[in-house]
Amino acid sequence: MSAPLKTLLTRPDRLAPGHRMCAGCGAPVAVRAVMRALDPADKAVVSCATGCLEVSTFTYPYTAWRDSFIHNAFENAAATLSGAEAAYRALSRDGRVQGRYRFVAFGGDGGTYDIGFQSLSGAMERGHPMLYVCYDNGAYMNTGIQRSSATPAYADTTTSPSGTVSQGKPQRRKDMTRILAAHGIPFAAQSAFTADFRDLHAKAEKSFACGGAAFLNVLAPCPRGWRYEARDLMKISKLAIDTCFWPMYEIEEGVLRLTYTPKKKLPVTDFLAAQGRFAHLFPEGEPSEAVAAVQEAVDREWEILGSLDGKRLH
C-alpha cells in the first residue's frame, strides 16, 4: 500500500454524506473506500449502472458525487466509461485536456453479473485503463429483491421464494471474479471492506496502479434483501470471510494469491443463521440438509483456492 491507512482515512470523501442509501448497506462504505484510494490530485470520471447506488446518490438536481458522474442504464456502464476513457486519451494527445483522470465504474451484481456482462467483458478484453467495481449484494435489490446469478444457493428472494416446494434459489452463484480474471486483465480481486479495512484500500490502490483494466468484486450486504439489523453490517461481513463463504483473494498479472485466511475457520452455519433470507434452512432452529450442502460447497471452493495460492492461472 503506497499510502498509510491513517492517511487514506483522512482524505476528503468523494461520495458526500446525505445520500439516500439505506442504513446498514455495504455499498456506500465500499464506494468511499475505493474512491479514497485515488490520489487527491487525481480527477475522476465515475460511471454508475442503474441500481440502488445510482438512484440513491443521484436524484436530479441533487448529487452526492464530488467527481464527474455519468448515470447509465443497467447494461452499458462499462461501455460508456470505456468510451470516456478513449476520448480522454485522444484529447490528451491533442493537448486539449490537462491533468490525470481516473475512470471508475460501479455496478450492482444485476448490472455486472447479468445485464451488464456483455459490455463489461468487452471493456476488459480491450484493456481500457479503468476500474470496474461490483458492489455484490446478491440480488436485484433496487427492483424488489429478485434473484440474480450472484444470488447464493438456497437464498430466499421474490423470484426464488422458499416454501413447501422450494428451498430458495436452486443454483449456485456465478464466479465472476475468476471469469473477469480469465480475460487476462492485470488485476482482479475479491474483498469485503466492511470486514477488513486495509484489504480493500490496498486492492483499490493496486487497481489504479496496474496500468490497465481492473475489476474489484466487493461484498456489499443488504439489510433489506438479506434481512439483518442495520447495526449488524460489520458482523455479517466478518462472518462471510471467517466462514470462507466469501473468499478474499487477488489475481495480479495472472497469479492468484489469498489475502485473508481466518485464524479459525467458522462453520457456514454462523453466517447463514444470521440472515432472514436463509431462515427456512433452520426449521425449528436446527440446520437442514441444505446447510450441509452449502458447507460442502464452501469447503470445496476454499480447498481449490488454497491449491491455487501463489500459482499462475493464465
PDB file of C-alpha atoms in Angstrom:
ATOM      1  CA  MET A   1       0.000   0.000   0.000  1.00  0.00           C
ATOM      2  CA  SER A   2       1.590   3.304  -1.064  1.00  0.00           C
ATOM      3  CA  ALA A   3      -0.270   5.459   1.471  1.00  0.00           C
ATOM      4  CA  PRO A   4      -0.669   4.539   5.166  1.00  0.00           C
ATOM      5  CA  LEU A   5      -4.203   3.645   6.185  1.00  0.00           C
ATOM      6  CA  LYS A   6      -4.432   6.627   8.557  1.00  0.00           C
ATOM      7  CA  THR A   7      -3.537   8.934   5.683  1.00  0.00           C
ATOM      8  CA  LEU A   8      -6.167   7.378   3.444  1.00  0.00           C
ATOM      9  CA  LEU A   9      -8.828   7.752   6.108  1.00  0.00           C
ATOM     10  CA  THR A  10      -8.155  11.487   6.443  1.00  0.00           C
ATOM     11  CA  ARG A  11      -8.677  12.171   2.740  1.00  0.00           C
ATOM     12  CA  PRO A  12     -11.896  14.017   1.880  1.00  0.00           C
ATOM     13  CA  ASP A  13     -14.773  11.777   0.868  1.00  0.00           C
ATOM     14  CA  ARG A  14     -15.561  11.857  -2.841  1.00  0.00           C
ATOM     15  CA  LEU A  15     -19.006  10.464  -2.057  1.00  0.00           C
ATOM     16  CA  ALA A  16     -20.656  13.090   0.111  1.00  0.00           C
ATOM     17  CA  PRO A  17     -22.876  12.276   3.107  1.00  0.00           C
ATOM     18  CA  GLY A  18     -26.594  12.900   2.899  1.00  0.00           C
ATOM     19  CA  HIS A  19     -27.332  10.367   0.164  1.00  0.00           C
ATOM     20  CA  ARG A  20     -30.354   8.096   0.392  1.00  0.00           C
ATOM     21  CA  MET A  21     -28.709   4.686   0.731  1.00  0.00           C
ATOM     22  CA  CYS A  22     -30.166   2.517   3.500  1.00  0.00           C
ATOM     23  CA  ALA A  23     -28.597   2.413   6.936  1.00  0.00           C
ATOM     24  CA  GLY A  24     -26.576  -0.781   7.241  1.00  0.00           C
ATOM     25  CA  CYS A  25     -25.884  -1.043   3.493  1.00  0.00           C
ATOM     26  CA  GLY A  26     -22.391  -2.130   2.468  1.00  0.00           C
ATOM     27  CA  ALA A  27     -22.354  -0.367  -0.908  1.00  0.00           C
ATOM     28  CA  PRO A  28     -21.637   3.270   0.081  1.00  0.00           C
ATOM     29  CA  VAL A  29     -18.995   2.124   2.562  1.00  0.00           C
ATOM     30  CA  ALA A  30     -17.233   0.244  -0.224  1.00  0.00           C
ATOM     31  CA  VAL A  31     -17.538   3.202  -2.627  1.00  0.00           C
ATOM     32  CA  ARG A  32     -15.978   5.595  -0.148  1.00  0.00           C
ATOM     33  CA  ALA A  33     -13.067   3.198   0.390  1.00  0.00           C
ATOM     34  CA  VAL A  34     -12.381   2.744  -3.325  1.00  0.00           C
ATOM     35  CA  MET A  35     -12.532   6.463  -4.052  1.00  0.00           C
ATOM     36  CA  ARG A  36     -10.179   7.250  -1.158  1.00  0.00           C
ATOM     37  CA  ALA A  37      -7.514   5.188  -2.895  1.00  0.00           C
ATOM     38  CA  LEU A  38      -7.293   7.882  -5.581  1.00  0.00           C
ATOM     39  CA  ASP A  39      -4.522  10.429  -5.265  1.00  0.00           C
ATOM     40  CA  PRO A  40      -6.117  13.715  -4.085  1.00  0.00           C
ATOM     41  CA  ALA A  41      -4.611  15.394  -7.153  1.00  0.00           C
ATOM     42  CA  ASP A  42      -6.370  12.986  -9.500  1.00  0.00           C
ATOM     43  CA  LYS A  43      -9.628  13.868 -11.167  1.00  0.00           C
ATOM     44  CA  ALA A  44     -12.152  11.107 -11.684  1.00  0.00           C
ATOM     45  CA  VAL A  45     -14.953  10.175 -14.030  1.00  0.00           C
ATOM     46  CA  VAL A  46     -17.470   7.838 -12.421  1.00  0.00           C
ATOM     47  CA  SER A  47     -19.925   5.694 -14.353  1.00  0.00           C
ATOM     48  CA  CYS A  48     -22.749   4.006 -12.479  1.00  0.00           C
ATOM     49  CA  ALA A  49     -25.154   1.363 -13.701  1.00  0.00           C
ATOM     50  CA  THR A  50     -28.788   1.777 -12.729  1.00  0.00           C
ATOM     51  CA  GLY A  51     -29.293   0.295  -9.294  1.00  0.00           C
ATOM     52  CA  CYS A  52     -29.508   1.160  -5.614  1.00  0.00           C
ATOM     53  CA  LEU A  53     -26.311   3.194  -5.691  1.00  0.00           C
ATOM     54  CA  GLU A  54     -27.347   5.324  -8.654  1.00  0.00           C
ATOM     55  CA  VAL A  55     -30.933   6.067  -7.666  1.00  0.00           C
ATOM     56  CA  SER A  56     -29.935   6.880  -4.085  1.00  0.00           C
ATOM     57  CA  THR A  57     -26.893   9.083  -4.742  1.00  0.00           C
ATOM     58  CA  PHE A  58     -28.012  10.978  -7.838  1.00  0.00           C
ATOM     59  CA  THR A  59     -31.565  12.287  -7.703  1.00  0.00           C
ATOM     60  CA  TYR A  60     -31.710  15.212 -10.116  1.00  0.00           C
ATOM     61  CA  PRO A  61     -30.899  18.012  -9.394  1.00  0.00           C
ATOM     62  CA  TYR A  62     -29.020  16.650  -6.368  1.00  0.00           C
ATOM     63  CA  THR A  63     -25.872  14.531  -6.345  1.00  0.00           C
ATOM     64  CA  ALA A  64     -23.661  13.017  -3.656  1.00  0.00           C
ATOM     65  CA  TRP A  65     -20.739  12.655  -6.098  1.00  0.00           C
ATOM     66  CA  ARG A  66     -17.929  15.220  -5.952  1.00  0.00           C
ATOM     67  CA  ASP A  67     -16.435  13.943  -9.240  1.00  0.00           C
ATOM     68  CA  SER A  68     -17.857  13.878 -12.758  1.00  0.00           C
ATOM     69  CA  PHE A  69     -20.701  11.349 -12.749  1.00  0.00           C
ATOM     70  CA  ILE A  70     -22.455   9.512 -15.578  1.00  0.00           C
ATOM     71  CA  HIS A  71     -25.689   7.647 -14.951  1.00  0.00           C
ATOM     72  CA  ASN A  72     -26.012   4.651 -17.240  1.00  0.00           C
ATOM     73  CA  ALA A  73     -28.606   2.049 -17.972  1.00  0.00           C
ATOM     74  CA  PHE A  74     -28.161  -1.370 -16.401  1.00  0.00           C
ATOM     75  CA  GLU A  75     -26.335  -2.728 -19.418  1.00  0.00           C
ATOM     76  CA  ASN A  76     -23.799  -0.131 -20.507  1.00  0.00           C
ATOM     77  CA  ALA A  77     -21.825   1.349 -17.588  1.00  0.00           C
ATOM     78  CA  ALA A  78     -18.577  -0.262 -18.748  1.00  0.00           C
ATOM     79  CA  ALA A  79     -19.146   0.673 -22.402  1.00  0.00           C
ATOM     80  CA  THR A  80     -19.844   4.317 -21.565  1.00  0.00           C
ATOM     81  CA  LEU A  81     -16.827   4.594 -19.316  1.00  0.00           C
ATOM     82  CA  SER A  82     -14.505   2.932 -21.810  1.00  0.00           C
ATOM     83  CA  GLY A  83     -15.669   5.476 -24.398  1.00  0.00           C
ATOM     84  CA  ALA A  84     -14.976   8.334 -21.987  1.00  0.00           C
ATOM     85  CA  GLU A  85     -11.526   6.924 -21.301  1.00  0.00           C
ATOM     86  CA  ALA A  86     -10.759   6.634 -25.028  1.00  0.00           C
ATOM     87  CA  ALA A  87     -11.904  10.227 -25.567  1.00  0.00           C
ATOM     88  CA  TYR A  88      -9.668  11.371 -22.723  1.00  0.00           C
ATOM     89  CA  ARG A  89      -6.621   9.756 -24.319  1.00  0.00           C
ATOM     90  CA  ALA A  90      -7.384  11.382 -27.654  1.00  0.00           C
ATOM     91  CA  LEU A  91      -7.943  14.813 -26.142  1.00  0.00           C
ATOM     92  CA  SER A  92      -4.793  14.480 -24.036  1.00  0.00           C
ATOM     93  CA  ARG A  93      -2.700  13.760 -27.136  1.00  0.00           C
ATOM     94  CA  ASP A  94      -4.043  16.966 -28.689  1.00  0.00           C
ATOM     95  CA  GLY A  95      -3.300  18.955 -25.554  1.00  0.00           C
ATOM     96  CA  ARG A  96      -6.972  19.766 -25.039  1.00  0.00           C
ATOM     97  CA  VAL A  97      -7.175  18.116 -21.615  1.00  0.00           C
ATOM     98  CA  GLN A  98      -4.660  18.580 -18.805  1.00  0.00           C
ATOM     99  CA  GLY A  99      -4.230  16.653 -15.585  1.00  0.00           C
ATOM    100  CA  ARG A 100      -4.605  12.997 -14.747  1.00  0.00           C
ATOM    101  CA  TYR A 101      -8.058  11.482 -14.855  1.00  0.00           C
ATOM    102  CA  ARG A 102      -9.064   8.135 -13.418  1.00  0.00           C
ATOM    103  CA  PHE A 103     -12.049   6.143 -14.659  1.00  0.00           C
ATOM    104  CA  VAL A 104     -14.200   4.138 -12.246  1.00  0.00           C
ATOM    105  CA  ALA A 105     -17.446   2.251 -12.876  1.00  0.00           C
ATOM    106  CA  PHE A 106     -19.746   0.956 -10.158  1.00  0.00           C
ATOM    107  CA  GLY A 107     -22.490  -1.610 -10.643  1.00  0.00           C
ATOM    108  CA  GLY A 108     -24.522  -3.978  -8.518  1.00  0.00           C
ATOM    109  CA  ASP A 109     -24.461  -7.659  -9.256  1.00  0.00           C
ATOM    110  CA  GLY A 110     -27.505  -7.382 -11.527  1.00  0.00           C
ATOM    111  CA  GLY A 111     -25.757  -4.793 -13.688  1.00  0.00           C
ATOM    112  CA  THR A 112     -22.471  -6.722 -13.523  1.00  0.00           C
ATOM    113  CA  TYR A 113     -23.089 -10.477 -13.473  1.00  0.00           C
ATOM    114  CA  ASP A 114     -26.157 -10.377 -15.703  1.00  0.00           C
ATOM    115  CA  ILE A 115     -27.457  -7.399 -17.689  1.00  0.00           C
ATOM    116  CA  GLY A 116     -24.147  -5.566 -18.000  1.00  0.00           C
ATOM    117  CA  PHE A 117     -21.856  -8.533 -18.541  1.00  0.00           C
ATOM    118  CA  GLN A 118     -21.541  -8.110 -22.313  1.00  0.00           C
ATOM    119  CA  SER A 119     -20.281  -4.518 -22.168  1.00  0.00           C
ATOM    120  CA  LEU A 120     -18.087  -5.293 -19.138  1.00  0.00           C
ATOM    121  CA  SER A 121     -16.473  -8.234 -20.894  1.00  0.00           C
ATOM    122  CA  GLY A 122     -15.799  -6.069 -23.936  1.00  0.00           C
ATOM    123  CA  ALA A 123     -14.201  -3.289 -21.910  1.00  0.00           C
ATOM    124  CA  MET A 124     -11.981  -5.751 -20.054  1.00  0.00           C
ATOM    125  CA  GLU A 125     -10.968  -7.534 -23.264  1.00  0.00           C
ATOM    126  CA  ARG A 126     -10.000  -4.217 -24.859  1.00  0.00           C
ATOM    127  CA  GLY A 127      -7.890  -3.383 -21.816  1.00  0.00           C
ATOM    128  CA  HIS A 128      -9.117   0.136 -21.087  1.00  0.00           C
ATOM    129  CA  PRO A 129      -7.262   1.661 -18.123  1.00  0.00           C
ATOM    130  CA  MET A 130     -10.323   1.703 -15.887  1.00  0.00           C
ATOM    131  CA  LEU A 131     -11.553   0.113 -12.702  1.00  0.00           C
ATOM    132  CA  TYR A 132     -14.899  -1.654 -12.584  1.00  0.00           C
ATOM    133  CA  VAL A 133     -16.258  -2.228  -9.079  1.00  0.00           C
ATOM    134  CA  CYS A 134     -19.143  -4.597  -8.416  1.00  0.00           C
ATOM    135  CA  TYR A 135     -20.881  -3.977  -5.107  1.00  0.00           C
ATOM    136  CA  ASP A 136     -22.200  -7.503  -4.741  1.00  0.00           C
ATOM    137  CA  ASN A 137     -25.354  -7.755  -2.634  1.00  0.00           C
ATOM    138  CA  GLY A 138     -26.528 -10.959  -4.227  1.00  0.00           C
ATOM    139  CA  ALA A 139     -29.827  -9.945  -5.855  1.00  0.00           C
ATOM    140  CA  TYR A 140     -31.661  -7.190  -7.735  1.00  0.00           C
ATOM    141  CA  MET A 141     -32.302  -5.255  -4.538  1.00  0.00           C
ATOM    142  CA  ASN A 142     -33.389  -1.964  -6.120  1.00  0.00           C
ATOM    143  CA  THR A 143     -36.283  -3.501  -8.072  1.00  0.00           C
ATOM    144  CA  GLY A 144     -37.696  -5.863  -5.472  1.00  0.00           C
ATOM    145  CA  ILE A 145     -35.081  -8.407  -4.334  1.00  0.00           C
ATOM    146  CA  GLN A 146     -35.219 -10.708  -7.374  1.00  0.00           C
ATOM    147  CA  ARG A 147     -32.588 -13.418  -7.750  1.00  0.00           C
ATOM    148  CA  SER A 148     -29.512 -12.765  -9.892  1.00  0.00           C
ATOM    149  CA  SER A 149     -26.697 -15.048 -10.951  1.00  0.00           C
ATOM    150  CA  ALA A 150     -24.808 -13.702  -7.915  1.00  0.00           C
ATOM    151  CA  THR A 151     -27.520 -14.946  -5.555  1.00  0.00           C
ATOM    152  CA  PRO A 152     -26.145 -17.851  -3.500  1.00  0.00           C
ATOM    153  CA  ALA A 153     -27.826 -21.228  -3.448  1.00  0.00           C
ATOM    154  CA  TYR A 154     -30.856 -21.594  -1.176  1.00  0.00           C
ATOM    155  CA  ALA A 155     -31.342 -17.833  -0.732  1.00  0.00           C
ATOM    156  CA  ASP A 156     -34.963 -16.726  -0.445  1.00  0.00           C
ATOM    157  CA  THR A 157     -35.812 -13.967  -2.959  1.00  0.00           C
ATOM    158  CA  THR A 158     -39.036 -12.759  -4.547  1.00  0.00           C
ATOM    159  CA  THR A 159     -38.334 -14.823  -7.686  1.00  0.00           C
ATOM    160  CA  SER A 160     -36.802 -17.817  -5.892  1.00  0.00           C
ATOM    161  CA  PRO A 161     -39.096 -17.966  -2.851  1.00  0.00           C
ATOM    162  CA  SER A 162     -38.724 -20.621  -0.208  1.00  0.00           C
ATOM    163  CA  GLY A 163     -41.783 -22.657   0.708  1.00  0.00           C
ATOM    164  CA  THR A 164     -43.280 -26.119   0.627  1.00  0.00           C
ATOM    165  CA  VAL A 165     -41.938 -26.914  -2.857  1.00  0.00           C
ATOM    166  CA  SER A 166     -38.711 -24.896  -2.889  1.00  0.00           C
ATOM    167  CA  GLN A 167     -35.746 -24.152  -0.636  1.00  0.00           C
ATOM    168  CA  GLY A 168     -34.928 -20.894  -2.407  1.00  0.00           C
ATOM    169  CA  LYS A 169     -32.639 -20.480  -5.373  1.00  0.00           C
ATOM    170  CA  PRO A 170     -31.538 -23.924  -6.611  1.00  0.00           C
ATOM    171  CA  GLN A 171     -28.392 -22.807  -8.460  1.00  0.00           C
ATOM    172  CA  ARG A 172     -25.040 -21.730  -7.029  1.00  0.00           C
ATOM    173  CA  ARG A 173     -23.729 -18.228  -7.710  1.00  0.00           C
ATOM    174  CA  LYS A 174     -21.522 -17.357 -10.663  1.00  0.00           C
ATOM    175  CA  ASP A 175     -17.766 -16.992 -10.048  1.00  0.00           C
ATOM    176  CA  MET A 176     -17.500 -13.536 -11.594  1.00  0.00           C
ATOM    177  CA  THR A 177     -14.055 -12.627 -10.237  1.00  0.00           C
ATOM    178  CA  ARG A 178     -12.283 -15.507 -11.917  1.00  0.00           C
ATOM    179  CA  ILE A 179     -14.366 -15.061 -15.073  1.00  0.00           C
ATOM    180  CA  LEU A 180     -13.110 -11.481 -15.361  1.00  0.00           C
ATOM    181  CA  ALA A 181      -9.551 -12.504 -14.468  1.00  0.00           C
ATOM    182  CA  ALA A 182      -9.691 -15.000 -17.345  1.00  0.00           C
ATOM    183  CA  HIS A 183      -9.853 -12.011 -19.709  1.00  0.00           C
ATOM    184  CA  GLY A 184      -6.141 -11.570 -18.990  1.00  0.00           C
ATOM    185  CA  ILE A 185      -6.533  -8.245 -17.194  1.00  0.00           C
ATOM    186  CA  PRO A 186      -3.658  -7.094 -14.937  1.00  0.00           C
ATOM    187  CA  PHE A 187      -5.674  -7.129 -11.718  1.00  0.00           C
ATOM    188  CA  ALA A 188      -8.856  -8.713 -10.360  1.00  0.00           C
ATOM    189  CA  ALA A 189      -9.803  -9.263  -6.735  1.00  0.00           C
ATOM    190  CA  GLN A 190     -12.484 -10.018  -4.177  1.00  0.00           C
ATOM    191  CA  SER A 191     -12.756  -8.001  -0.991  1.00  0.00           C
ATOM    192  CA  ALA A 192     -15.118  -7.012   1.809  1.00  0.00           C
ATOM    193  CA  PHE A 193     -14.243  -3.569   3.135  1.00  0.00           C
ATOM    194  CA  THR A 194     -16.693  -3.731   5.996  1.00  0.00           C
ATOM    195  CA  ALA A 195     -14.813  -6.761   7.325  1.00  0.00           C
ATOM    196  CA  ASP A 196     -11.215  -5.742   6.616  1.00  0.00           C
ATOM    197  CA  PHE A 197     -10.462  -2.045   6.112  1.00  0.00           C
ATOM    198  CA  ARG A 198      -6.919  -2.472   4.841  1.00  0.00           C
ATOM    199  CA  ASP A 199      -7.723  -5.158   2.309  1.00  0.00           C
ATOM    200  CA  LEU A 200      -9.957  -3.113   0.010  1.00  0.00           C
ATOM    201  CA  HIS A 201      -7.812   0.005   0.313  1.00  0.00           C
ATOM    202  CA  ALA A 202      -4.752  -1.969  -0.808  1.00  0.00           C
ATOM    203  CA  LYS A 203      -6.608  -3.655  -3.668  1.00  0.00           C
ATOM    204  CA  ALA A 204      -8.109  -0.388  -4.904  1.00  0.00           C
ATOM    205  CA  GLU A 205      -4.653   1.198  -4.969  1.00  0.00           C
ATOM    206  CA  LYS A 206      -3.313  -1.763  -6.942  1.00  0.00           C
ATOM    207  CA  SER A 207      -6.227  -1.433  -9.351  1.00  0.00           C
ATOM    208  CA  PHE A 208      -5.399   2.204 -10.108  1.00  0.00           C
ATOM    209  CA  ALA A 209      -1.682   1.478 -10.361  1.00  0.00           C
ATOM    210  CA  CYS A 210      -1.874  -1.595 -12.619  1.00  0.00           C
ATOM    211  CA  GLY A 211      -1.902   0.428 -15.839  1.00  0.00           C
ATOM    212  CA  GLY A 212      -4.799  -1.398 -17.439  1.00  0.00           C
ATOM    213  CA  ALA A 213      -8.257  -2.801 -16.867  1.00  0.00           C
ATOM    214  CA  ALA A 214      -9.053  -3.891 -13.315  1.00  0.00           C
ATOM    215  CA  PHE A 215     -12.016  -5.499 -11.568  1.00  0.00           C
ATOM    216  CA  LEU A 216     -12.981  -5.489  -7.898  1.00  0.00           C
ATOM    217  CA  ASN A 217     -15.798  -7.646  -6.556  1.00  0.00           C
ATOM    218  CA  VAL A 218     -16.762  -6.244  -3.167  1.00  0.00           C
ATOM    219  CA  LEU A 219     -19.187  -7.921  -0.792  1.00  0.00           C
ATOM    220  CA  ALA A 220     -21.936  -5.394  -0.013  1.00  0.00           C
ATOM    221  CA  PRO A 221     -24.502  -6.809   2.421  1.00  0.00           C
ATOM    222  CA  CYS A 222     -28.066  -5.521   2.050  1.00  0.00           C
ATOM    223  CA  PRO A 223     -30.195  -5.242   5.215  1.00  0.00           C
ATOM    224  CA  ARG A 224     -33.478  -5.435   3.279  1.00  0.00           C
ATOM    225  CA  GLY A 225     -32.620  -8.326   0.997  1.00  0.00           C
ATOM    226  CA  TRP A 226     -30.519 -10.294   3.474  1.00  0.00           C
ATOM    227  CA  ARG A 227     -32.823  -9.388   6.359  1.00  0.00           C
ATOM    228  CA  TYR A 228     -30.484  -8.386   9.172  1.00  0.00           C
ATOM    229  CA  GLU A 229     -30.469  -5.412  11.529  1.00  0.00           C
ATOM    230  CA  ALA A 230     -28.629  -2.350  10.181  1.00  0.00           C
ATOM    231  CA  ARG A 231     -26.289  -2.351  13.162  1.00  0.00           C
ATOM    232  CA  ASP A 232     -25.055  -5.848  12.192  1.00  0.00           C
ATOM    233  CA  LEU A 233     -23.388  -4.840   8.910  1.00  0.00           C
ATOM    234  CA  MET A 234     -19.864  -5.389  10.234  1.00  0.00           C
ATOM    235  CA  LYS A 235     -20.836  -8.635  11.942  1.00  0.00           C
ATOM    236  CA  ILE A 236     -22.374 -10.082   8.770  1.00  0.00           C
ATOM    237  CA  SER A 237     -19.353  -9.087   6.667  1.00  0.00           C
ATOM    238  CA  LYS A 238     -16.902 -10.580   9.146  1.00  0.00           C
ATOM    239  CA  LEU A 239     -18.840 -13.844   9.253  1.00  0.00           C
ATOM    240  CA  ALA A 240     -18.768 -14.003   5.438  1.00  0.00           C
ATOM    241  CA  ILE A 241     -14.968 -14.030   5.365  1.00  0.00           C
ATOM    242  CA  ASP A 242     -14.358 -16.014   8.556  1.00  0.00           C
ATOM    243  CA  THR A 243     -16.561 -18.854   7.273  1.00  0.00           C
ATOM    244  CA  CYS A 244     -14.859 -18.543   3.844  1.00  0.00           C
ATOM    245  CA  PHE A 245     -18.290 -18.075   2.278  1.00  0.00           C
ATOM    246  CA  TRP A 246     -16.723 -15.001   0.633  1.00  0.00           C
ATOM    247  CA  PRO A 247     -13.044 -15.801  -0.025  1.00  0.00           C
ATOM    248  CA  MET A 248     -10.649 -12.865  -0.099  1.00  0.00           C
ATOM    249  CA  TYR A 249      -8.062 -13.108  -2.861  1.00  0.00           C
ATOM    250  CA  GLU A 250      -6.446 -11.239  -5.733  1.00  0.00           C
ATOM    251  CA  ILE A 251      -5.195 -12.242  -9.171  1.00  0.00           C
ATOM    252  CA  GLU A 252      -2.328  -9.979 -10.165  1.00  0.00           C
ATOM    253  CA  GLU A 253      -0.694 -10.475 -13.573  1.00  0.00           C
ATOM    254  CA  GLY A 254      -2.272 -13.917 -13.692  1.00  0.00           C
ATOM    255  CA  VAL A 255      -1.036 -15.090 -10.275  1.00  0.00           C
ATOM    256  CA  LEU A 256      -3.635 -15.877  -7.606  1.00  0.00           C
ATOM    257  CA  ARG A 257      -2.905 -15.008  -4.000  1.00  0.00           C
ATOM    258  CA  LEU A 258      -5.118 -15.489  -0.956  1.00  0.00           C
ATOM    259  CA  THR A 259      -5.177 -12.235   1.015  1.00  0.00           C
ATOM    260  CA  TYR A 260      -7.053 -13.419   4.089  1.00  0.00           C
ATOM    261  CA  THR A 261      -7.045 -16.738   5.877  1.00  0.00           C
ATOM    262  CA  PRO A 262      -9.103 -16.870   9.073  1.00  0.00           C
ATOM    263  CA  LYS A 263      -7.230 -17.955  12.172  1.00  0.00           C
ATOM    264  CA  LYS A 264     -10.196 -20.188  12.920  1.00  0.00           C
ATOM    265  CA  LYS A 265     -12.464 -21.092  10.017  1.00  0.00           C
ATOM    266  CA  LEU A 266     -16.023 -20.864  11.321  1.00  0.00           C
ATOM    267  CA  PRO A 267     -18.872 -23.143  10.227  1.00  0.00           C
ATOM    268  CA  VAL A 268     -21.028 -21.626   7.490  1.00  0.00           C
ATOM    269  CA  THR A 269     -24.000 -22.069   9.817  1.00  0.00           C
ATOM    270  CA  ASP A 270     -22.839 -18.938  11.674  1.00  0.00           C
ATOM    271  CA  PHE A 271     -23.172 -16.837   8.504  1.00  0.00           C
ATOM    272  CA  LEU A 272     -26.426 -18.341   7.237  1.00  0.00           C
ATOM    273  CA  ALA A 273     -28.261 -18.262  10.564  1.00  0.00           C
ATOM    274  CA  ALA A 274     -27.597 -14.534  10.965  1.00  0.00           C
ATOM    275  CA  GLN A 275     -29.788 -13.685   7.929  1.00  0.00           C
ATOM    276  CA  GLY A 276     -33.514 -13.909   7.323  1.00  0.00           C
ATOM    277  CA  ARG A 277     -33.036 -14.963   3.698  1.00  0.00           C
ATOM    278  CA  PHE A 278     -31.760 -18.336   4.943  1.00  0.00           C
ATOM    279  CA  ALA A 279     -34.176 -18.739   7.869  1.00  0.00           C
ATOM    280  CA  HIS A 280     -36.004 -21.565   6.092  1.00  0.00           C
ATOM    281  CA  LEU A 281     -32.826 -23.653   6.263  1.00  0.00           C
ATOM    282  CA  PHE A 282     -33.215 -23.844  10.041  1.00  0.00           C
ATOM    283  CA  PRO A 283     -36.635 -25.402  10.710  1.00  0.00           C
ATOM    284  CA  GLU A 284     -37.319 -25.414  14.444  1.00  0.00           C
ATOM    285  CA  GLY A 285     -33.897 -23.860  14.940  1.00  0.00           C
ATOM    286  CA  GLU A 286     -31.895 -26.810  13.604  1.00  0.00           C
ATOM    287  CA  PRO A 287     -29.861 -26.766  10.350  1.00  0.00           C
ATOM    288  CA  SER A 288     -31.362 -28.735   7.463  1.00  0.00           C
ATOM    289  CA  GLU A 289     -29.523 -30.942   4.984  1.00  0.00           C
ATOM    290  CA  ALA A 290     -29.194 -27.927   2.691  1.00  0.00           C
ATOM    291  CA  VAL A 291     -26.858 -26.285   5.206  1.00  0.00           C
ATOM    292  CA  ALA A 292     -24.537 -29.284   4.950  1.00  0.00           C
ATOM    293  CA  ALA A 293     -24.611 -28.901   1.159  1.00  0.00           C
ATOM    294  CA  VAL A 294     -23.627 -25.239   1.468  1.00  0.00           C
ATOM    295  CA  GLN A 295     -20.801 -26.168   3.840  1.00  0.00           C
ATOM    296  CA  GLU A 296     -19.549 -28.796   1.398  1.00  0.00           C
ATOM    297  CA  ALA A 297     -19.538 -26.280  -1.467  1.00  0.00           C
ATOM    298  CA  VAL A 298     -17.743 -23.660   0.622  1.00  0.00           C
ATOM    299  CA  ASP A 299     -15.102 -26.170   1.762  1.00  0.00           C
ATOM    300  CA  ARG A 300     -14.569 -27.372  -1.802  1.00  0.00           C
ATOM    301  CA  GLU A 301     -14.112 -23.826  -3.134  1.00  0.00           C
ATOM    302  CA  TRP A 302     -11.739 -22.928  -0.294  1.00  0.00           C
ATOM    303  CA  GLU A 303      -9.684 -26.061  -0.991  1.00  0.00           C
ATOM    304  CA  ILE A 304      -9.473 -25.166  -4.692  1.00  0.00           C
ATOM    305  CA  LEU A 305      -8.354 -21.616  -3.938  1.00  0.00           C
ATOM    306  CA  GLY A 306      -5.787 -22.924  -1.462  1.00  0.00           C
ATOM    307  CA  SER A 307      -4.348 -25.218  -4.112  1.00  0.00           C
ATOM    308  CA  LEU A 308      -4.060 -22.252  -6.494  1.00  0.00           C
ATOM    309  CA  ASP A 309      -2.490 -19.848  -3.991  1.00  0.00           C
ATOM    310  CA  GLY A 310       0.733 -18.481  -5.449  1.00  0.00           C
ATOM    311  CA  LYS A 311       0.197 -20.142  -8.825  1.00  0.00           C
ATOM    312  CA  ARG A 312      -0.209 -18.616 -12.270  1.00  0.00           C
ATOM    313  CA  LEU A 313      -3.661 -19.061 -13.769  1.00  0.00           C
ATOM    314  CA  HIS A 314      -3.035 -17.559 -17.193  1.00  0.00           C
TER     315      HIS A 314
END
